[in-house]
Amino acid sequence: MLELRDVTAGYGRAAPVLDNVSLTIAPGEAVGLLGPSGCGKSTLARIAALLHPPRAGTVTVDGERVRGWRHRAPRHLRTAIGITFQQPRAAADPRLRLADTIAEPLRACGLAATAKDRTAELAEATGLTAELLHRRPHEVSDGQLQRACLARALVHEPRWLVCDEMTSMLDASTTAALVATVETYRNRTRAGLLAVSHDRDLLTRWCDRIIQLPPALVPSS
């Protein structure tokens, strides 16, 4: 179970963007998080991915309460969650080839010996050719780079996936391909999913249920 309970969060001394928000995802469940820009969807996604600490509330991953964030989180919790972001160019190091982008989390955890085989496996799963793997971000399209970012998110075989507006900058065919890749992975592993979007039609097709932010606007479905 991935559970956020009574979370309040914000940045600096500004008023919180999230106030007493709760969210629970069961293994194998796909939950959509819907709402307009600025309502706190991405902040909640970053908290769920252990990248941003809440001001108040708790986060629990597989029964273990999270007490550290980013590099302070235990490795077994960090690697249990994979995340993709809306803007792949902001999420990828421009100096790295796509192959190195995918393998970066493995090398960071001392698993470089597995990087070559794992990168090749995920490149095939996400639709990246061997030739594309040798290119850097400025040499590929947004869709190709997002495929690499999705492969990077899957590299540790996470039990939980957070897709934060993963497809909002992509065309319909690339969106369909990336969603299919996520679903193939989830069908094999029973990973839980938090899919963040302002596109209700996409979330309705993709997810088991939808949560609205702010909560008062539209009941959960």
XYZ file of N, CA and C in Angstrom:
663
model
N 0.841 -1.193 0.000
C 0.000 0.000 0.000
C 0.879 1.248 0.000
N 0.536 2.212 -0.846
C 1.167 3.531 -0.815
C 0.133 4.497 -0.259
N 0.431 5.102 0.874
C -0.562 5.901 1.575
C 0.003 7.254 1.988
N -0.690 8.309 1.622
C -0.417 9.659 2.104
C -1.598 10.052 2.978
N -1.315 10.447 4.199
C -2.385 10.694 5.160
C -2.272 12.104 5.722
N -3.341 12.902 5.543
C -3.457 14.241 6.131
C -2.246 15.113 5.792
N -1.882 15.122 4.504
C -0.684 15.826 4.054
C -0.971 17.313 3.829
N -0.130 18.149 4.427
C -0.089 19.582 4.143
C 1.294 19.893 3.603
N 1.359 20.650 2.500
C 2.659 20.873 1.873
C 2.671 22.187 1.122
N 3.878 22.738 0.988
C 4.078 23.960 0.229
C 5.557 24.197 0.040
N 5.893 25.431 -0.336
C 7.283 25.781 -0.624
C 7.625 27.076 0.102
N 8.739 27.061 0.821
C 9.147 28.244 1.552
C 8.104 28.631 2.596
N 7.916 29.934 2.729
C 6.963 30.439 3.727
C 5.592 30.740 3.124
N 5.428 30.427 1.861
C 4.148 30.689 1.205
C 3.055 29.812 1.787
N 1.807 30.210 1.545
C 0.680 29.401 2.002
C 0.763 28.013 1.377
N 0.321 26.991 2.086
C 0.424 25.630 1.542
C -0.417 25.453 0.289
N 0.103 24.656 -0.640
C -0.665 24.330 -1.851
C -1.531 23.096 -1.626
N -1.199 22.321 -0.604
C -1.999 21.162 -0.209
C -2.331 21.290 1.269
N -3.556 21.035 1.625
C -3.977 21.185 3.016
C -4.800 19.972 3.440
N -4.182 19.108 4.246
C -4.879 17.973 4.836
C -5.433 17.019 3.762
N -4.582 16.651 2.811
C -4.968 15.780 1.696
C -4.529 14.346 1.987
N -5.402 13.387 1.703
C -5.085 11.971 1.892
C -5.267 11.216 0.581
N -4.450 10.190 0.397
C -4.465 9.405 -0.834
C -3.949 8.012 -0.517
N -4.653 6.996 -1.006
C -4.234 5.609 -0.805
C -4.289 4.871 -2.139
N -3.224 4.119 -2.443
C -3.165 3.305 -3.655
C -2.825 1.879 -3.246
N -3.621 0.933 -3.698
C -3.386 -0.480 -3.399
C -2.473 -1.092 -4.462
N -1.785 -2.177 -4.141
C -0.976 -2.857 -5.151
C -1.813 -3.218 -6.372
N -1.308 -2.900 -7.540
C -2.000 -3.204 -8.776
C -3.065 -2.205 -9.172
N -3.341 -1.225 -8.329
C -4.390 -0.247 -8.609
C -3.826 0.952 -9.362
N -4.628 1.497 -10.281
C -4.278 2.716 -11.004
C -5.197 3.833 -10.544
N -4.617 4.861 -9.951
C -5.383 5.999 -9.435
C -5.002 7.237 -10.238
N -6.011 7.943 -10.740
C -5.787 9.190 -11.456
C -5.942 10.379 -10.528
N -5.062 11.357 -10.687
C -5.130 12.591 -9.913
C -5.400 13.730 -10.893
N -6.590 14.300 -10.796
C -7.091 15.268 -11.767
C -7.231 16.631 -11.123
N -6.910 17.678 -11.890
C -7.114 19.018 -11.377
C -6.474 20.054 -12.261
N -6.853 21.328 -12.083
C -6.290 22.405 -12.901
C -4.852 22.715 -12.507
N -4.176 23.484 -13.356
C -2.808 23.904 -13.054
C -2.777 24.698 -11.755
N -1.759 24.431 -10.939
C -1.574 25.179 -9.708
C -2.319 24.657 -8.500
N -3.022 23.519 -8.644
C -3.823 23.013 -7.526
C -3.031 22.096 -6.594
N -1.773 21.791 -6.942
C -0.947 20.966 -6.065
C -0.756 19.538 -6.521
N -1.177 19.198 -7.743
C -1.043 17.816 -8.228
C 0.418 17.372 -8.249
N 1.277 18.206 -8.833
C 2.684 17.816 -8.948
C 3.367 17.772 -7.589
N 2.962 18.665 -6.693
C 3.523 18.616 -5.336
C 3.162 17.306 -4.661
N 1.906 16.885 -4.789
C 1.488 15.615 -4.200
C 2.232 14.446 -4.847
N 2.447 14.526 -6.161
C 3.189 13.473 -6.853
C 4.623 13.398 -6.342
N 5.260 14.535 -6.131
C 6.644 14.554 -5.640
C 6.727 14.035 -4.204
N 5.713 14.307 -3.408
C 5.689 13.744 -2.058
C 5.553 12.229 -2.120
N 4.655 11.740 -2.988
C 4.470 10.291 -3.129
C 5.727 9.603 -3.622
N 6.527 10.321 -4.423
C 7.780 9.752 -4.941
C 8.960 9.987 -4.014
N 8.706 10.532 -2.825
C 9.730 10.772 -1.794
C 10.728 11.841 -2.212
N 10.288 12.786 -3.041
C 11.167 13.855 -3.507
C 10.920 15.180 -2.789
N 9.801 15.299 -2.073
C 9.479 16.560 -1.403
C 8.828 16.248 -0.057
N 9.370 16.788 1.033
C 8.791 16.489 2.345
C 7.540 17.311 2.613
N 6.508 16.710 3.174
C 5.330 17.487 3.562
C 5.600 18.293 4.827
N 4.847 19.354 4.998
C 4.939 20.112 6.255
C 4.288 19.352 7.396
N 3.256 18.596 7.077
C 2.542 17.803 8.081
C 1.957 16.592 7.386
N 1.611 15.580 8.189
C 1.047 14.357 7.640
C 2.088 13.271 7.512
N 1.648 12.111 7.022
C 2.533 10.955 6.931
C 2.453 10.324 5.549
N 3.559 9.680 5.180
C 3.633 8.874 3.964
C 4.093 7.482 4.373
N 3.356 6.473 3.908
C 3.684 5.093 4.241
C 3.816 4.293 2.959
N 4.911 3.553 2.837
C 5.165 2.724 1.656
C 5.272 1.273 2.110
N 4.342 0.455 1.663
C 4.354 -0.973 2.006
C 4.448 -1.188 3.509
N 3.690 -0.389 4.252
C 3.627 -0.540 5.696
C 4.725 0.161 6.470
N 5.688 0.786 5.781
C 6.803 1.461 6.457
C 6.636 2.973 6.349
N 6.611 3.637 7.479
C 6.473 5.100 7.465
C 7.759 5.746 6.965
N 7.607 6.681 6.049
C 8.755 7.380 5.469
C 9.193 8.489 6.413
N 10.497 8.545 6.692
C 11.033 9.552 7.599
C 12.167 10.358 6.970
N 12.543 10.013 5.750
C 13.586 10.765 5.047
C 13.181 10.965 3.599
N 13.699 12.005 2.970
C 13.271 12.382 1.628
C 14.486 12.539 0.723
N 14.259 12.366 -0.578
C 15.320 12.399 -1.577
C 16.419 11.428 -1.165
N 17.674 11.889 -1.117
C 18.780 10.977 -0.816
C 18.771 10.495 0.634
N 17.976 11.133 1.488
C 17.901 10.699 2.883
C 16.927 9.532 3.088
N 16.122 9.251 2.100
C 15.224 8.096 2.192
C 16.034 6.812 2.041
N 15.705 5.757 2.757
C 16.424 4.493 2.599
C 16.355 3.992 1.153
N 17.418 3.356 0.709
C 17.489 2.917 -0.685
C 16.340 2.004 -1.054
N 15.929 1.112 -0.149
C 14.870 0.166 -0.505
C 13.535 0.870 -0.715
N 13.367 2.051 -0.130
C 12.161 2.822 -0.384
C 12.303 3.679 -1.644
N 13.476 4.278 -1.828
C 13.697 5.082 -3.043
C 13.506 4.249 -4.298
N 14.016 3.032 -4.290
C 13.945 2.198 -5.488
C 12.595 1.516 -5.646
N 11.740 1.614 -4.639
C 10.395 1.031 -4.742
C 9.461 1.903 -5.561
N 9.873 3.151 -5.844
C 9.012 4.114 -6.525
C 9.736 4.681 -7.734
N 9.080 4.635 -8.888
C 9.608 5.253 -10.095
C 8.728 6.415 -10.502
N 9.339 7.480 -11.044
C 8.567 8.667 -11.410
C 9.001 9.195 -12.766
N 8.013 9.662 -13.538
C 8.273 10.414 -14.757
C 7.625 11.783 -14.616
N 8.221 12.781 -15.301
C 7.779 14.160 -15.169
C 7.219 14.683 -16.483
N 6.569 15.831 -16.403
C 5.936 16.432 -17.568
C 6.960 16.856 -18.623
N 8.070 17.433 -18.196
C 9.052 17.989 -19.118
C 10.313 17.132 -19.114
N 10.453 16.250 -20.093
C 11.612 15.349 -20.083
C 12.943 16.079 -20.187
N 12.977 17.234 -20.850
C 14.254 17.940 -21.005
C 14.730 18.537 -19.682
N 13.801 18.886 -18.823
C 14.184 19.373 -17.501
C 14.569 18.221 -16.575
N 14.124 17.005 -16.917
C 14.358 15.846 -16.049
C 15.568 15.025 -16.470
N 16.195 15.371 -17.598
C 17.328 14.586 -18.110
C 18.576 15.454 -18.153
N 19.703 14.864 -17.798
C 20.996 15.557 -17.878
C 21.374 15.712 -19.344
N 21.527 16.943 -19.844
C 21.819 17.129 -21.274
C 23.160 16.558 -21.710
N 24.035 16.236 -20.750
C 25.348 15.705 -21.096
C 25.336 14.198 -21.333
N 24.274 13.533 -20.892
C 24.252 12.072 -20.932
C 23.572 11.556 -22.198
N 24.121 10.499 -22.772
C 23.413 9.775 -23.820
C 22.161 9.130 -23.217
N 21.218 8.774 -24.069
C 19.998 8.159 -23.554
C 20.293 6.869 -22.798
N 21.263 6.102 -23.283
C 21.623 4.862 -22.578
C 22.085 5.153 -21.160
N 22.870 6.215 -20.998
C 23.364 6.565 -19.665
C 22.259 7.163 -18.806
N 21.316 7.854 -19.438
C 20.158 8.371 -18.696
C 19.371 7.227 -18.071
N 19.130 6.181 -18.864
C 18.379 5.024 -18.359
C 19.138 4.325 -17.247
N 20.454 4.186 -17.419
C 21.267 3.412 -16.476
C 21.666 4.193 -15.233
N 21.446 5.507 -15.226
C 21.915 6.356 -14.127
C 21.486 5.871 -12.748
N 20.218 5.472 -12.513
C 19.846 5.003 -11.170
C 20.570 3.723 -10.753
N 20.884 2.865 -11.708
C 21.622 1.643 -11.376
C 23.032 1.979 -10.919
N 23.687 2.855 -11.633
C 25.052 3.242 -11.263
C 25.065 3.953 -9.918
N 24.027 4.754 -9.653
C 23.950 5.465 -8.373
C 23.806 4.512 -7.202
N 23.266 3.306 -7.455
C 23.077 2.303 -6.402
C 24.146 1.216 -6.431
N 25.213 1.435 -7.189
C 26.295 0.460 -7.241
C 25.986 -0.777 -8.053
N 25.068 -0.650 -9.027
C 24.659 -1.797 -9.839
C 25.062 -1.621 -11.301
N 26.196 -0.982 -11.536
C 26.640 -0.689 -12.896
C 26.814 -1.950 -13.732
N 27.135 -3.067 -13.090
C 27.374 -4.313 -13.835
C 26.128 -4.792 -14.562
N 24.959 -4.396 -14.079
C 23.704 -4.823 -14.706
C 23.186 -3.822 -15.730
N 23.876 -2.692 -15.867
C 23.328 -1.567 -16.633
C 23.157 -1.892 -18.115
N 24.131 -2.534 -18.726
C 24.075 -2.765 -20.178
C 22.862 -3.620 -20.547
N 22.703 -4.756 -19.873
C 21.584 -5.649 -20.192
C 20.242 -5.014 -19.853
N 20.172 -4.344 -18.717
C 18.912 -3.740 -18.304
C 18.523 -2.593 -19.242
N 19.495 -1.812 -19.661
C 19.216 -0.719 -20.589
C 18.695 -1.244 -21.913
N 19.306 -2.287 -22.425
C 18.853 -2.875 -23.693
C 17.428 -3.419 -23.567
N 17.142 -4.061 -22.448
C 15.798 -4.617 -22.214
C 14.746 -3.515 -22.181
N 15.036 -2.421 -21.467
C 14.063 -1.347 -21.331
C 13.963 -0.498 -22.594
N 15.048 -0.389 -23.335
C 14.987 0.322 -24.615
C 14.013 -0.379 -25.553
N 14.086 -1.696 -25.600
C 13.157 -2.450 -26.441
C 11.723 -2.284 -25.951
N 11.528 -2.314 -24.626
C 10.179 -2.204 -24.065
C 9.552 -0.838 -24.338
N 10.370 0.205 -24.392
C 9.848 1.558 -24.572
C 9.928 2.054 -26.014
N 10.455 1.236 -26.917
C 10.475 1.604 -28.327
C 11.651 2.454 -28.745
N 12.784 2.327 -28.060
C 13.998 3.047 -28.417
C 14.950 2.127 -29.173
N 15.452 2.587 -30.314
C 16.403 1.791 -31.087
C 17.805 1.931 -30.505
N 18.686 1.010 -30.887
C 20.077 1.064 -30.429
C 20.741 2.363 -30.866
N 20.381 2.843 -32.042
C 20.985 4.078 -32.547
C 20.569 5.272 -31.681
N 19.313 5.309 -31.254
C 18.847 6.408 -30.406
C 19.536 6.415 -29.044
N 19.897 5.263 -28.551
C 20.535 5.184 -27.237
C 21.869 5.911 -27.193
N 22.492 6.106 -28.340
C 23.787 6.789 -28.389
C 23.642 8.300 -28.542
N 22.420 8.782 -28.653
C 22.199 10.221 -28.802
C 22.009 10.893 -27.449
N 22.253 12.217 -27.443
C 22.003 13.037 -26.265
C 20.652 13.737 -26.402
N 20.115 14.288 -25.305
C 18.773 14.853 -25.355
C 18.520 15.844 -26.481
N 19.488 16.695 -26.817
C 19.247 17.690 -27.859
C 19.178 17.066 -29.251
N 19.495 15.786 -29.356
C 19.509 15.102 -30.654
C 18.271 14.230 -30.866
N 17.320 14.284 -29.933
C 16.112 13.462 -30.046
C 14.883 14.334 -29.815
N 13.721 13.793 -30.160
C 12.461 14.498 -29.949
C 12.023 14.391 -28.484
N 11.023 15.195 -28.131
C 10.469 15.114 -26.774
C 9.927 13.715 -26.491
N 9.257 13.131 -27.481
C 8.697 11.798 -27.283
C 9.766 10.742 -27.078
N 10.844 10.815 -27.848
C 11.935 9.859 -27.687
C 12.613 10.031 -26.329
N 12.793 11.273 -25.918
C 13.410 11.511 -24.615
C 12.497 11.052 -23.484
N 11.191 11.244 -23.637
C 10.273 10.779 -22.599
C 10.268 9.258 -22.513
N 10.449 8.580 -23.635
C 10.584 7.119 -23.602
C 11.781 6.718 -22.748
N 12.886 7.432 -22.905
C 14.075 7.146 -22.102
C 13.825 7.434 -20.625
N 13.101 8.509 -20.346
C 12.790 8.837 -18.946
C 11.870 7.792 -18.320
N 10.947 7.261 -19.109
C 10.099 6.185 -18.599
C 10.936 4.930 -18.342
N 11.839 4.613 -19.266
C 12.727 3.467 -19.051
C 13.541 3.644 -17.779
N 14.030 4.856 -17.540
C 14.773 5.139 -16.308
C 13.894 4.916 -15.079
N 12.628 5.315 -15.155
C 11.718 5.132 -14.022
C 11.470 3.662 -13.719
N 11.583 2.808 -14.744
C 11.317 1.378 -14.580
C 12.553 0.565 -14.266
N 13.727 1.199 -14.248
C 14.978 0.444 -14.243
C 15.157 -0.397 -12.979
N 14.596 0.041 -11.853
C 14.705 -0.720 -10.605
C 13.515 -1.658 -10.383
N 12.675 -1.824 -11.390
C 11.449 -2.620 -11.243
C 10.643 -2.150 -10.029
N 10.211 -0.887 -10.026
C 9.515 -0.348 -8.853
C 8.150 -0.990 -8.642
N 7.741 -0.997 -7.385
C 6.415 -1.506 -7.033
C 5.344 -0.430 -7.186
N 5.793 0.813 -7.307
C 4.878 1.953 -7.434
C 5.394 2.881 -8.524
N 4.484 3.358 -9.370
C 4.831 4.293 -10.434
C 4.054 5.594 -10.245
N 4.752 6.706 -10.424
C 4.123 8.022 -10.406
C 4.393 8.654 -11.768
N 3.330 8.910 -12.531
C 3.448 9.534 -13.851
C 2.848 10.926 -13.751
N 3.709 11.934 -13.618
C 3.270 13.305 -13.389
C 3.168 14.033 -14.732
N 1.957 14.071 -15.293
C 1.723 14.714 -16.597
C 2.670 14.150 -17.659
N 2.906 12.855 -17.617
C 3.902 12.216 -18.475
C 3.655 12.448 -19.955
N 2.383 12.563 -20.349
C 2.054 12.608 -21.773
C 1.542 13.968 -22.240
N 1.550 14.985 -21.379
C 0.879 16.240 -21.730
C 1.569 16.984 -22.870
N 2.846 16.727 -23.112
C 3.572 17.408 -24.176
C 3.721 16.552 -25.429
N 3.026 15.414 -25.483
C 3.260 14.441 -26.543
C 2.063 14.307 -27.459
N 2.303 13.786 -28.674
C 1.210 13.546 -29.602
C 0.452 12.287 -29.196
N -0.672 12.071 -29.870
C -1.570 10.986 -29.469
C -0.922 9.618 -29.608
N -0.156 9.385 -30.669
C 0.436 8.063 -30.880
C 1.505 7.759 -29.836
N 2.322 8.772 -29.490
C 3.346 8.561 -28.459
C 2.702 8.381 -27.097
N 1.650 9.141 -26.822
C 0.910 8.966 -25.575
C 0.396 7.540 -25.447
N -0.216 7.035 -26.505
C -0.753 5.673 -26.478
C 0.355 4.654 -26.255
N 1.507 4.870 -26.885
C 2.623 3.924 -26.749
C 3.171 3.911 -25.326
N 3.297 5.084 -24.705
C 3.842 5.135 -23.353
C 2.859 4.563 -22.337
N 1.580 4.867 -22.500
C 0.582 4.280 -21.608
C 0.572 2.763 -21.747
N 0.696 2.263 -22.969
C 0.731 0.811 -23.189
C 1.953 0.187 -22.522
N 3.093 0.879 -22.571
C 4.299 0.376 -21.916
C 4.105 0.282 -20.413
N 3.511 1.319 -19.835
C 3.232 1.309 -18.391
C 2.297 0.160 -18.043
N 1.256 -0.028 -18.839
C 0.284 -1.070 -18.527
C 0.868 -2.468 -18.712
N 1.729 -2.652 -19.694
C 2.405 -3.942 -19.847
C 3.240 -4.246 -18.610
N 3.959 -3.244 -18.141
C 4.770 -3.419 -16.939
C 3.891 -3.724 -15.730
N 2.800 -2.988 -15.572
C 1.926 -3.190 -14.419
C 1.238 -4.554 -14.459
N 0.857 -5.002 -15.636
C 0.233 -6.322 -15.746
C 1.189 -7.429 -15.332
N 2.462 -7.208 -15.587
C 3.467 -8.221 -15.229
C 3.839 -8.174 -13.753
N 3.871 -6.971 -13.157
C 4.412 -6.814 -11.809
C 3.376 -6.480 -10.743
N 2.143 -6.110 -11.164
C 1.107 -5.625 -10.244
C 1.542 -4.347 -9.524
N 2.320 -3.516 -10.199
C 2.712 -2.236 -9.622
C 1.504 -1.313 -9.521
N 1.455 -0.541 -8.442
C 0.435 0.485 -8.309
C 0.845 1.731 -9.081
N -0.146 2.517 -9.503
C 0.107 3.685 -10.349
C -0.635 4.904 -9.820
N 0.072 6.031 -9.769
C -0.540 7.344 -9.585
C -0.293 8.118 -10.874
N -1.352 8.360 -11.637
C -1.257 9.079 -12.907
C -1.835 10.473 -12.727
N -1.004 11.482 -12.901
C -1.395 12.868 -12.686
C -1.669 13.525 -14.037
N -2.814 14.205 -14.155
C -3.142 14.851 -15.418
C -4.270 15.851 -15.214
N -4.421 16.769 -16.192
C -5.612 17.613 -16.244
C -6.568 17.103 -17.322
N -6.242 15.960 -17.920
C -7.026 15.366 -19.006
C -7.930 14.273 -18.433
N -9.181 14.614 -18.200
C -10.100 13.651 -17.598
C -10.314 12.433 -18.498
N -10.394 12.641 -19.817
C -10.624 11.513 -20.726
C -9.499 10.493 -20.629
N -8.255 10.978 -20.580
C -7.115 10.065 -20.461
C -7.189 9.276 -19.164
N -7.441 9.945 -18.058
C -7.485 9.266 -16.763
C -8.658 8.297 -16.676
N -9.780 8.644 -17.291
C -10.938 7.751 -17.278
C -10.621 6.444 -17.992
N -9.898 6.532 -19.113
C -9.532 5.327 -19.869
C -8.441 4.529 -19.161
N -7.574 5.221 -18.439
C -6.357 4.593 -17.921
C -6.539 4.037 -16.506
N -7.325 4.701 -15.677
C -7.286 4.444 -14.236
C -8.540 3.744 -13.717
N -8.376 3.109 -12.567
C -9.497 2.453 -11.897
C -10.414 3.464 -11.219
N -9.844 4.552 -10.723
C -10.644 5.603 -10.097
C -9.876 6.915 -10.207
N -10.590 8.014 -10.031
C -10.019 9.347 -10.169
C -10.263 10.131 -8.892
N -9.229 10.838 -8.444
C -9.330 11.754 -7.313
C -9.155 13.173 -7.848
N -10.013 14.074 -7.395
C -9.999 15.455 -7.862
C -9.294 16.358 -6.861
N -8.443 17.246 -7.374
C -7.886 18.331 -6.572
C -8.320 19.653 -7.200
N -8.756 20.625 -6.400
C -9.090 20.524 -4.976
C -10.256 19.568 -4.744
N -10.293 18.886 -3.591
C -11.289 17.847 -3.370
C -12.732 18.326 -3.453
N -12.990 19.582 -3.164
C -14.379 20.056 -3.105
C -15.000 20.249 -4.482
N -14.190 20.252 -5.552
C -14.744 20.592 -6.854
C -15.640 19.506 -7.418
N -15.118 18.262 -7.449
C -15.848 17.159 -8.058
C -15.621 15.918 -7.211
N -16.654 15.155 -6.899
C -16.463 13.943 -6.098
C -15.539 12.958 -6.803
N -14.851 12.137 -6.014
C -14.025 11.060 -6.586
C -14.891 10.108 -7.361
N -14.311 9.498 -8.412
C -15.055 8.511 -9.192
C -14.282 7.220 -9.267
